[in-house]
Structure formats: structure tokens, C-alpha cells
């Protein structure tokens, strides 16, 4: 288990190739856009050593302590412990950090536990899991192909290496070229390139069927970052100043991948089924359900305090809005509980959370989130706009601020701090990015619904209706020859 100091020192000594506004970032831990997220990640690692959290956040194996997100669950008790560990980290960030390492640790853990799925590369997967676990590394991954022409497959793009593809194989490994978007939290030490969208079968598709891992400072690998959203004052920007995890376009310029870090090569079918068949989908979604539960709890707390703070909590329409968030929260808690309680062993002996529960959660939450954000805006109203800064409270007009910006139950300083938090959750650049992120967290919502339609077993319910209708139909004889 590493400490926060270990993480920050590693980031300083071997930073990823981060590019921000045309310049290479030499030390992310000191850069105004990146340092807040780096410090937050360091605090998450330190929690593993805090006596209050150690029992939840760690487990022992072969005389060594490891982070709980690496625990291979064999029992429901193991699965519940993983859920509690996810929650402990998520609560520290109000559920606003989507790429804390436990997310991808869950994927690699499931891959390793189901390693036979990867055939000739099975031992590579097991060894990589042990490497991540034993060094407690931070990970990110590169998701979809660049949006050049979505109507055509990877091989039909203007350049065959716009998507990441295999250029050549050598005695020591493979060389890849292309790009992927979007890598969230590039302040990691390892980049995982796993299949994230379905590949169509056909000539030339094999070179895009690849899964591998590389260090984020690998030669030829570059992270081109979007404009930063980090505020410079924790009072003025309580979330973005600490949780701006950044998103980047990842460029692979002839990147070499050693054979021991290759997990899938040239197998389209294996790529397309990797997440579901290994249980990785179930486990990554388990972490997400817990994270979204923590996030919804934070929104409920803010909504209730906003209403109470300005004396609006006695109005029926405000109570209705807060209660609406309560309903959403209880739904997420129910998904979380069912995911664990109805878990089953897969063919490889890995206990996987219930897919019905996680599919319900990951399809519903992208539709709930914009409404939750809207409720905060409706309760806060103009109070979310009239917000002085930290410097104003240190200036000569503070007596006026104390008089005019106080709340029913809050001092002016307390009220502005609360409304600043609500603003950063919903109206700032950080808040707007959070909504877009939630809308597409697991992909195109329409395709997700289509996938759910195709994988969900509807026959028992159809048969129940057929059985109900049969005696009714018997009262009307069918036409001869019909």
C-alpha cells in the first residue's frame, strides 16, 4: 500500500507526457490546473493508512496488506467489503471524482480472476494484476475513437490509424499508432487500453482488436488536455479547485508495447465480449453504483441545506423537489444492495454483482442526473448568481455582505460557502462538465438501452401474459385455416 507522498513523488519523478495549451507540463503536482487533483488523490491513498479506514480500505493476503479494490471476491462478505471501500473513497470527493483508481482496479481484478478467457495471454493478465496490486498504482484508460466519421468503421476513416491500431509485431512486442478519447485523470502511472466499443467483423478489423497496458510516460504517448476548469480558491471553487481530474485526447505515436503487457491481439470476438464474459462489466458498474449513491447523497445534503438556509423548506413545492432526490437516492441504494445480495459466481469462480441491478442503475442514472442538477438550480435560484468571492469577505464591504447575504439559519459567510458549493456542482464549468460526463459515462444512452433490450430475458414476462390471455382466447374460436 502506498501513501499520498509515494504517489506525489512518483508523479514528480516520472510524469506523463501532459500537454496543456501547447506546452509540456513538467511537474503536474505544482501546476495550477493539475495540483488540486493530485493532492486529492494523495489524500485518498493516505486514507488506507488511517486507523479509522484501514479495516475497510485494505485486506491481507500472504502477509501483505493491499487496497480492497484488488480483493478478488469469493463471498458476499468480500463483495460488501468492496462496496464499503468504494463508498469510503467516494464520500471524500462527494462522488465527484469519476476516475479514482478503484474503478479500473475492479476491471483488472475481474480480468485476472477470469484470466482463462484471455487464452494465450492469460498469464499476462494475472501478472499485470499482481503488478498493479503490489505497487498500488494509479490507472486511467483511453476510451473511444476520435469522432472523425462515426458512420464508418475504424478501417473506413480517412487514415487507418486515426483509431488505435497495430502497426507491426516484433520479437519483443507490438507497435501501435492512432488516438483515443477520452482519458479522464491523466495523472495516473498506467494507461489501460481495453475494448470499449463493439468492433464490427470484417476485413481489416483485426488490427483494432487489441487490449494492452503501458506506463503513461511511455515514449511516443502524449496526453493533449482540454482547457482546465480548476479554480484557484477552495472557498470560491470548492470542487473544481480540488477535483478537476482533467480529460485528454491520447495520442499514440509509434508506441511500443512489450508482449507481457498485451492481453488481446487480433481477436474481434474476444474484444467484443471481454467485459461481460469476465465479470469486468459487473465489477466496474458495482463501483459506479456506489459512487453515484455517494454523489446523490451529496446533492440531497446540499438541496436540504439550501432550502433550510433561506427559509424555503416550509414550502410544499420545495419539499416535493427535495423528496424527489430522496426517491432517486433510495433507488440507487436499492440497486447497490441487490447487486451484492444477488451476486453469482461466473464460470471462472469469480463472484460477480447482479447484472440486472447494475444495468438498471447505469441506464437510469444518466436520465436522473440532469433533473437532480435542475432541482438544485430551482431551489437556489438567484442566490446561485449573487455570490461574492473570498476576497470580498476580506475587503472593506464585508459588513454589508454580512447584513444582506445572511440566511434564515446561516451567517453570510456560511450561506455564500454553501451556495458556492451548489454553484460549483451545477453551474460552473466544472458542474456543466459533470452533467455531460454523467450523460455519457457508460456510452450512448440509446445504444445502452438497445443493449439492455437485447440481453434482458423477457420471456418469463411474455409467457405470463400469454398464459393470462389463453383462457380469454378460448372463448372465441379461431377461424378455420387461420
Coordinates of C-alpha atoms in Angstrom, one line a residue:
X1 CA 0.0 0.0 0.0
X2 CA 1.4 3.3 -1.0
X3 CA 1.0 6.7 0.8
X4 CA 0.0 10.0 -0.7
X5 CA 3.6 11.1 -0.5
X6 CA 4.6 8.0 -2.6
X7 CA 2.1 8.9 -5.3
X8 CA 3.2 12.5 -5.5
X9 CA 6.9 11.6 -5.6
X10 CA 6.2 9.1 -8.4
X11 CA 4.3 11.8 -10.3
X12 CA 7.1 14.3 -10.0
X13 CA 9.9 11.8 -11.0
X14 CA 8.2 10.2 -13.9
X15 CA 5.3 12.5 -15.1
X16 CA 3.1 11.5 -18.0
X17 CA 3.6 13.5 -21.2
X18 CA 0.9 16.1 -20.5
X19 CA 0.3 18.9 -22.9
X20 CA -1.6 21.9 -21.8
X21 CA -2.2 24.9 -24.1
X22 CA 0.7 23.9 -26.3
X23 CA 3.2 23.4 -23.5
X24 CA 4.6 20.3 -21.8
X25 CA 3.7 20.1 -18.1
X26 CA 6.9 19.3 -16.3
X27 CA 5.6 18.9 -12.8
X28 CA 1.8 18.2 -12.5
X29 CA 2.0 18.4 -8.7
X30 CA 2.9 22.1 -8.9
X31 CA 0.8 23.1 -12.0
X32 CA -2.2 25.2 -11.1
X33 CA -4.6 23.1 -13.3
X34 CA -3.4 19.7 -12.0
X35 CA -2.1 20.1 -8.5
X36 CA -5.6 20.1 -6.8
X37 CA -6.5 16.7 -8.2
X38 CA -3.0 15.4 -7.5
X39 CA -3.3 16.4 -3.8
X40 CA -6.8 14.9 -3.6
X41 CA -5.5 11.6 -5.0
X42 CA -2.7 11.7 -2.4
X43 CA -5.3 12.1 0.4
X44 CA -7.2 9.1 -0.9
X45 CA -4.1 7.0 -0.7
X46 CA -3.4 8.2 2.8
X47 CA -6.8 7.0 4.0
X48 CA -5.5 3.5 3.5
X49 CA -3.1 4.1 6.4
X50 CA -5.7 5.9 8.6
X51 CA -6.7 3.6 11.5
X52 CA -10.4 4.8 11.0
X53 CA -10.5 3.4 7.5
X54 CA -7.8 0.7 7.3
X55 CA -10.1 -2.2 8.0
X56 CA -12.4 -1.2 5.2
X57 CA -9.8 0.0 2.7
X58 CA -7.3 -2.8 3.0
X59 CA -7.2 -6.6 3.1
X60 CA -4.4 -9.0 3.9
X61 CA -3.1 -11.7 1.6
X62 CA 0.1 -13.7 2.1
X63 CA 1.2 -11.5 4.9
X64 CA 0.8 -8.2 2.9
X65 CA -1.8 -5.5 3.0
X66 CA -3.4 -4.4 -0.2
X67 CA -6.1 -2.0 -1.3
X68 CA -9.5 -3.5 -1.1
X69 CA -10.3 -2.8 -4.7
X70 CA -7.8 -5.5 -5.6
X71 CA -9.7 -8.1 -3.4
X72 CA -11.0 -11.0 -5.6
X73 CA -14.4 -11.7 -4.1
X74 CA -15.3 -15.2 -3.3
X75 CA -18.2 -14.5 -0.9
X76 CA -20.8 -11.9 -0.5
X77 CA -19.0 -10.6 2.5
X78 CA -16.0 -9.9 0.2
X79 CA -18.3 -8.1 -2.2
X80 CA -19.8 -6.0 0.6
X81 CA -16.4 -5.0 1.8
X82 CA -15.5 -3.9 -1.7
X83 CA -18.7 -1.8 -1.8
X84 CA -17.8 -0.1 1.6
X85 CA -14.3 0.6 0.3
X86 CA -15.7 2.3 -2.8
X87 CA -18.0 4.3 -0.6
X88 CA -15.3 5.4 1.8
X89 CA -13.3 6.9 -1.1
X90 CA -16.3 8.4 -2.9
X91 CA -17.5 10.2 0.2
X92 CA -14.2 12.1 0.3
X93 CA -15.0 13.7 -3.0
X94 CA -18.8 13.9 -2.7
X95 CA -18.9 11.4 -5.6
X96 CA -17.4 13.9 -8.0
X97 CA -14.2 12.1 -8.9
X98 CA -15.1 9.6 -11.6
X99 CA -11.7 8.0 -12.1
X100 CA -10.3 7.2 -8.8
X101 CA -8.1 4.1 -9.2
X102 CA -10.6 1.7 -7.6
X103 CA -12.7 2.0 -10.8
X104 CA -10.1 0.4 -13.1
X105 CA -8.7 -1.8 -10.3
X106 CA -12.1 -3.5 -10.4
X107 CA -11.7 -4.2 -14.1
X108 CA -8.2 -5.6 -13.8
X109 CA -9.2 -7.7 -10.8
X110 CA -12.0 -9.3 -12.7
X111 CA -9.8 -9.9 -15.8
X112 CA -7.2 -11.6 -13.6
X113 CA -9.8 -13.8 -11.8
X114 CA -11.2 -14.8 -15.2
X115 CA -7.8 -15.0 -16.8
X116 CA -8.5 -18.2 -18.8
X117 CA -10.8 -16.1 -21.0
X118 CA -7.7 -14.4 -22.5
X119 CA -6.2 -17.7 -23.8
X120 CA -2.5 -17.4 -24.6
X121 CA -2.4 -14.1 -22.8
X122 CA -3.9 -15.4 -19.5
X123 CA -0.7 -15.2 -17.6
X124 CA 0.0 -11.7 -18.8
X125 CA -3.3 -10.6 -17.3
X126 CA -2.6 -12.3 -13.9
X127 CA 1.0 -10.8 -13.8
X128 CA -0.3 -7.3 -14.6
X129 CA -2.9 -7.6 -11.9
X130 CA -0.2 -8.5 -9.3
X131 CA 2.0 -5.7 -10.6
X132 CA -0.8 -3.1 -10.0
X133 CA -1.8 -4.6 -6.7
X134 CA 1.7 -4.9 -5.3
X135 CA 2.7 -1.3 -6.3
X136 CA -0.8 0.2 -5.7
X137 CA -0.6 2.2 -8.9
X138 CA -3.0 4.9 -10.2
X139 CA -4.6 3.9 -13.5
X140 CA -6.6 5.6 -16.3
X141 CA -7.9 4.3 -19.6
X142 CA -8.4 5.6 -23.1
X143 CA -12.0 5.1 -24.3
X144 CA -13.5 5.8 -27.7
X145 CA -12.0 6.5 -31.1
X146 CA -11.9 10.1 -32.3
X147 CA -15.2 11.4 -33.7
X148 CA -14.0 11.8 -37.3
X149 CA -16.7 9.9 -39.1
X150 CA -19.0 7.9 -36.9
X151 CA -20.9 6.5 -39.9
X152 CA -17.8 4.4 -40.9
X153 CA -15.9 1.7 -39.1
X154 CA -12.3 2.2 -37.9
X155 CA -10.9 0.9 -41.2
X156 CA -13.1 3.3 -43.1
X157 CA -11.6 6.5 -41.6
X158 CA -9.6 9.0 -43.8
X159 CA -6.4 7.4 -42.2
X160 CA -6.5 3.8 -41.0
X161 CA -4.5 4.9 -37.9
X162 CA -6.9 7.6 -36.6
X163 CA -8.2 4.8 -34.3
X164 CA -5.5 3.0 -32.3
X165 CA -4.3 0.1 -34.4
X166 CA -1.5 -2.4 -34.6
X167 CA 1.3 -1.2 -36.9
X168 CA 3.5 -4.2 -36.6
X169 CA 4.6 -7.1 -34.4
X170 CA 8.2 -7.6 -33.4
X171 CA 10.0 -10.3 -31.4
X172 CA 9.7 -8.2 -28.3
X173 CA 6.2 -6.8 -28.6
X174 CA 3.8 -4.7 -30.7
X175 CA 3.8 -1.2 -32.0
X176 CA 0.6 0.8 -32.1
X177 CA -0.4 4.1 -33.6
X178 CA -3.5 6.3 -33.5
X179 CA -5.5 8.1 -30.9
X180 CA -8.3 7.6 -28.4
X181 CA -10.6 9.9 -26.5
X182 CA -11.3 10.4 -23.7
X183 CA -8.7 9.7 -21.0
X184 CA -10.0 11.1 -17.7
X185 CA -7.5 11.6 -14.9
X186 CA -4.2 11.5 -16.9
X187 CA -2.3 12.0 -13.6
X188 CA -2.0 8.2 -13.5
X189 CA 1.0 6.0 -13.9
X190 CA -0.6 3.3 -16.1
X191 CA -2.8 3.6 -19.1
X192 CA -5.2 0.7 -19.9
X193 CA -6.3 0.4 -23.5
X194 CA -9.2 -2.0 -23.4
X195 CA -12.0 -2.6 -25.9
X196 CA -14.7 -0.1 -25.1
X197 CA -16.9 -0.1 -28.2
X198 CA -18.1 -3.0 -30.3
X199 CA -15.9 -3.8 -33.3
X200 CA -17.7 -4.9 -36.5
X201 CA -16.5 -8.1 -38.0
X202 CA -14.8 -7.6 -41.4
X203 CA -11.6 -7.3 -43.3
X204 CA -9.1 -5.1 -41.5
X205 CA -10.9 -5.0 -38.2
X206 CA -8.4 -7.4 -36.6
X207 CA -5.7 -4.7 -36.2
X208 CA -8.0 -2.7 -34.0
X209 CA -8.9 -5.7 -31.8
X210 CA -6.3 -5.1 -29.1
X211 CA -6.0 -4.7 -25.3
X212 CA -2.9 -3.7 -23.5
X213 CA -1.3 -1.5 -20.8
X214 CA 1.5 1.0 -21.0
X215 CA 3.1 3.4 -18.5
X216 CA 1.8 6.9 -19.0
X217 CA 5.3 8.1 -19.6
X218 CA 6.0 5.6 -22.4
X219 CA 7.9 7.0 -25.4
X220 CA 5.5 8.3 -28.1
X221 CA 2.5 8.5 -25.8
X222 CA 1.0 12.0 -25.3
X223 CA -2.0 13.4 -23.4
X224 CA -3.4 16.5 -25.1
X225 CA -5.5 18.1 -22.3
X226 CA -8.7 20.2 -22.7
X227 CA -8.9 23.7 -21.1
X228 CA -8.7 23.5 -17.3
X229 CA -11.7 24.1 -15.0
X230 CA -9.8 24.4 -11.8
X231 CA -10.5 27.4 -9.6
X232 CA -7.7 29.0 -7.6
X233 CA -9.6 29.4 -4.3
X234 CA -11.2 26.5 -2.4
X235 CA -13.8 28.9 -1.0
X236 CA -14.8 30.2 -4.4
X237 CA -14.4 26.9 -6.2
X238 CA -14.8 24.2 -3.5
X239 CA -15.0 21.3 -6.0
X240 CA -13.0 22.4 -9.1
X241 CA -10.0 23.6 -7.1
X242 CA -9.6 20.0 -5.7
X243 CA -11.4 17.7 -8.1
X244 CA -10.5 18.8 -11.6
X245 CA -9.4 15.4 -12.8
X246 CA -9.0 16.6 -16.4
X247 CA -9.8 14.8 -19.7
X248 CA -7.4 14.3 -22.6
X249 CA -7.0 13.1 -26.1
X250 CA -4.4 10.3 -26.0
X251 CA -2.0 10.2 -29.0
X252 CA -0.1 7.0 -29.7
X253 CA 2.9 7.9 -31.9
X254 CA 4.5 4.6 -32.6
X255 CA 4.1 3.4 -29.0
X256 CA 5.9 0.1 -28.2
X257 CA 4.0 -2.4 -26.0
X258 CA 6.1 -5.4 -24.7
X259 CA 4.5 -8.8 -25.1
X260 CA 4.0 -9.2 -21.4
X261 CA 1.6 -6.2 -21.4
X262 CA -0.6 -7.4 -24.3
X263 CA -3.9 -9.0 -23.3
X264 CA -5.8 -9.4 -26.5
X265 CA -4.4 -9.3 -30.0
X266 CA -6.3 -9.6 -33.3
X267 CA -9.4 -11.3 -31.9
X268 CA -12.5 -9.2 -32.6
X269 CA -15.0 -11.6 -30.9
X270 CA -12.8 -11.8 -27.7
X271 CA -12.6 -8.0 -27.6
X272 CA -16.3 -7.5 -28.0
X273 CA -17.2 -9.9 -25.2
X274 CA -14.3 -9.2 -22.8
X275 CA -16.2 -7.0 -20.3
X276 CA -19.3 -9.1 -20.0
X277 CA -17.7 -12.6 -20.1
X278 CA -15.1 -11.9 -17.5
X279 CA -17.3 -10.1 -15.0
X280 CA -15.4 -6.8 -15.5
X281 CA -18.6 -5.0 -16.6
X282 CA -20.3 -6.1 -13.4
X283 CA -17.5 -5.0 -11.1
X284 CA -16.8 -1.7 -12.8
X285 CA -20.5 -1.0 -12.6
X286 CA -20.6 -2.0 -8.9
X287 CA -18.1 0.7 -8.2
X288 CA -20.1 3.2 -10.3
X289 CA -23.4 2.4 -8.5
X290 CA -21.7 3.1 -5.1
X291 CA -20.1 6.3 -6.5
X292 CA -23.4 7.6 -7.8
X293 CA -25.0 6.8 -4.5
X294 CA -22.4 8.9 -2.7
X295 CA -23.0 11.7 -5.3
X296 CA -26.7 11.6 -4.8
X297 CA -26.3 11.8 -1.0
X298 CA -24.2 14.9 -1.5
X299 CA -26.9 16.5 -3.7
X300 CA -29.5 15.7 -1.1
X301 CA -27.5 17.3 1.6
X302 CA -26.9 20.4 -0.5
X303 CA -30.6 20.7 -1.5
X304 CA -31.8 20.3 2.1
X305 CA -29.3 22.9 3.4
X306 CA -30.2 25.3 0.6
X307 CA -33.9 25.2 1.4
X308 CA -33.3 25.4 5.2
X309 CA -30.7 28.1 4.9
X310 CA -33.1 30.6 3.2
X311 CA -36.3 29.5 4.9
X312 CA -37.7 27.8 1.9
X313 CA -38.0 24.4 3.4
X314 CA -41.6 25.1 4.6
X315 CA -42.9 25.5 1.0
X316 CA -44.7 22.4 -0.4
X317 CA -43.1 22.7 -3.9
X318 CA -39.6 22.8 -2.3
X319 CA -40.3 19.8 -0.1
X320 CA -41.5 18.0 -3.2
X321 CA -38.2 18.7 -5.0
X322 CA -36.1 17.6 -2.1
X323 CA -38.2 14.4 -1.7
X324 CA -37.7 13.7 -5.4
X325 CA -33.9 13.5 -4.8
X326 CA -34.7 11.2 -1.8
X327 CA -36.5 8.8 -4.1
X328 CA -33.6 8.8 -6.5
X329 CA -31.2 8.1 -3.7
X330 CA -33.2 5.2 -2.3
X331 CA -33.4 3.8 -5.9
X332 CA -29.6 3.8 -6.1
X333 CA -29.2 2.3 -2.7
X334 CA -31.6 -0.5 -3.8
X335 CA -29.6 -1.2 -6.9
X336 CA -26.4 -1.3 -4.8
X337 CA -27.9 -3.8 -2.3
X338 CA -29.4 -6.0 -5.0
X339 CA -26.1 -6.0 -6.9
X340 CA -24.4 -7.5 -3.9
X341 CA -27.1 -9.7 -2.5
X342 CA -28.0 -11.4 -5.8
X343 CA -24.4 -11.9 -6.9
X344 CA -23.4 -15.2 -8.5
X345 CA -20.2 -17.0 -9.4
X346 CA -19.2 -16.8 -13.0
X347 CA -17.7 -19.8 -14.9
X348 CA -14.2 -18.8 -13.6
X349 CA -15.2 -18.8 -9.9
X350 CA -15.4 -15.0 -9.6
X351 CA -18.4 -13.7 -7.6
X352 CA -20.0 -11.0 -9.9
X353 CA -22.6 -8.5 -8.9
X354 CA -26.1 -9.0 -10.3
X355 CA -26.3 -7.7 -13.8
X356 CA -30.0 -6.8 -13.6
X357 CA -29.3 -4.3 -10.8
X358 CA -26.3 -2.7 -12.4
X359 CA -27.9 -2.5 -15.8
X360 CA -30.8 -0.7 -14.2
X361 CA -28.6 1.7 -12.4
X362 CA -26.3 2.6 -15.3
X363 CA -29.2 3.1 -17.6
X364 CA -31.3 5.1 -15.2
X365 CA -28.8 7.5 -13.6
X366 CA -27.8 9.4 -16.8
X367 CA -31.5 10.4 -17.0
X368 CA -31.8 11.3 -13.3
X369 CA -28.7 13.4 -13.1
X370 CA -29.9 16.4 -15.2
X371 CA -33.0 16.5 -13.1
X372 CA -31.1 16.5 -9.9
X373 CA -28.9 19.3 -11.2
X374 CA -32.1 21.2 -12.2
X375 CA -33.6 20.8 -8.7
X376 CA -30.5 22.5 -7.1
X377 CA -30.8 25.4 -9.5
X378 CA -34.5 25.8 -8.8
X379 CA -34.1 25.8 -5.1
X380 CA -31.0 28.1 -5.1
X381 CA -32.5 30.4 -7.9
X382 CA -30.9 33.8 -8.0
X383 CA -28.9 33.0 -4.9
X384 CA -26.6 30.9 -7.2
X385 CA -25.7 34.1 -9.1
X386 CA -25.3 36.7 -6.4
X387 CA -22.1 35.2 -5.0
X388 CA -19.3 37.4 -3.7
X389 CA -15.8 36.0 -3.6
X390 CA -13.4 35.1 -0.8
X391 CA -11.6 38.4 -1.4
X392 CA -14.9 40.3 -1.0
X393 CA -15.2 38.9 2.5
X394 CA -11.7 40.2 3.2
X395 CA -12.4 43.6 1.8
X396 CA -14.0 46.8 3.2
X397 CA -17.6 45.9 2.2
X398 CA -17.7 42.8 4.4
X399 CA -20.2 44.5 6.9
X400 CA -22.6 45.0 4.1
X401 CA -22.2 41.4 3.0
X402 CA -22.9 40.1 6.5
X403 CA -26.1 42.1 6.5
X404 CA -27.5 41.4 3.0
X405 CA -26.3 37.9 2.4
X406 CA -27.2 36.2 5.6
X407 CA -29.7 33.4 5.6
X408 CA -32.5 32.2 7.8
X409 CA -30.2 29.9 9.7
X410 CA -26.8 30.8 8.3
X411 CA -24.3 33.7 8.6
X412 CA -23.4 35.4 5.3
X413 CA -20.1 33.6 5.2
X414 CA -21.8 30.2 5.7
X415 CA -24.5 30.9 3.2
X416 CA -22.2 32.0 0.5
X417 CA -19.9 29.0 1.1
X418 CA -23.0 26.7 0.7
X419 CA -24.2 28.4 -2.4
X420 CA -20.7 28.4 -3.9
X421 CA -20.7 24.6 -3.5
X422 CA -24.1 24.3 -5.1
X423 CA -22.9 26.6 -8.0
X424 CA -19.8 24.5 -8.5
X425 CA -21.9 21.4 -8.6
X426 CA -24.3 22.7 -11.2
X427 CA -23.5 26.0 -12.9
X428 CA -19.7 26.4 -13.1
X429 CA -17.7 24.9 -15.9
X430 CA -16.9 22.0 -13.5
X431 CA -20.6 21.5 -12.9
X432 CA -21.5 21.6 -16.6
X433 CA -18.8 19.1 -17.4
X434 CA -20.2 16.8 -14.6
X435 CA -23.5 16.6 -16.4
X436 CA -22.1 15.8 -19.8
X437 CA -19.9 13.2 -18.1
X438 CA -22.9 11.6 -16.4
X439 CA -25.0 11.6 -19.6
X440 CA -22.3 9.5 -21.5
X441 CA -20.5 7.8 -18.6
X442 CA -21.2 4.3 -20.0
X443 CA -21.7 5.3 -23.6
X444 CA -24.5 6.5 -25.9
X445 CA -27.7 6.2 -23.8
X446 CA -29.7 5.0 -26.8
X447 CA -27.3 2.2 -27.5
X448 CA -27.2 1.3 -23.9
X449 CA -31.0 0.9 -23.9
X450 CA -30.7 -1.2 -27.1
X451 CA -28.1 -3.4 -25.4
X452 CA -30.3 -3.8 -22.4
X453 CA -33.3 -4.8 -24.6
X454 CA -31.2 -7.4 -26.4
X455 CA -29.6 -9.0 -23.3
X456 CA -32.5 -8.9 -20.9
X457 CA -34.5 -12.1 -20.6
X458 CA -38.1 -11.0 -21.4
X459 CA -39.5 -14.5 -22.0
X460 CA -40.8 -15.2 -18.4
X461 CA -42.9 -12.0 -18.5
X462 CA -44.1 -12.6 -22.1
X463 CA -45.2 -16.1 -21.1
X464 CA -47.0 -14.8 -18.1
X465 CA -49.1 -12.6 -20.4
X466 CA -49.7 -15.4 -22.9
X467 CA -50.9 -17.6 -20.0
X468 CA -53.3 -14.9 -18.9
X469 CA -54.7 -14.4 -22.4
X470 CA -55.1 -18.1 -23.2
X471 CA -58.4 -18.7 -21.4
X472 CA -59.8 -15.5 -22.8
X473 CA -58.9 -16.5 -26.3
X474 CA -60.6 -19.9 -25.8
X475 CA -64.0 -18.1 -25.7
X476 CA -63.5 -17.1 -29.3
X477 CA -62.9 -20.0 -31.7
X478 CA -60.1 -19.4 -34.2
X479 CA -61.1 -19.1 -37.9
X480 CA -60.6 -22.3 -39.9
X481 CA -57.3 -22.1 -41.8
X482 CA -56.1 -19.1 -39.8

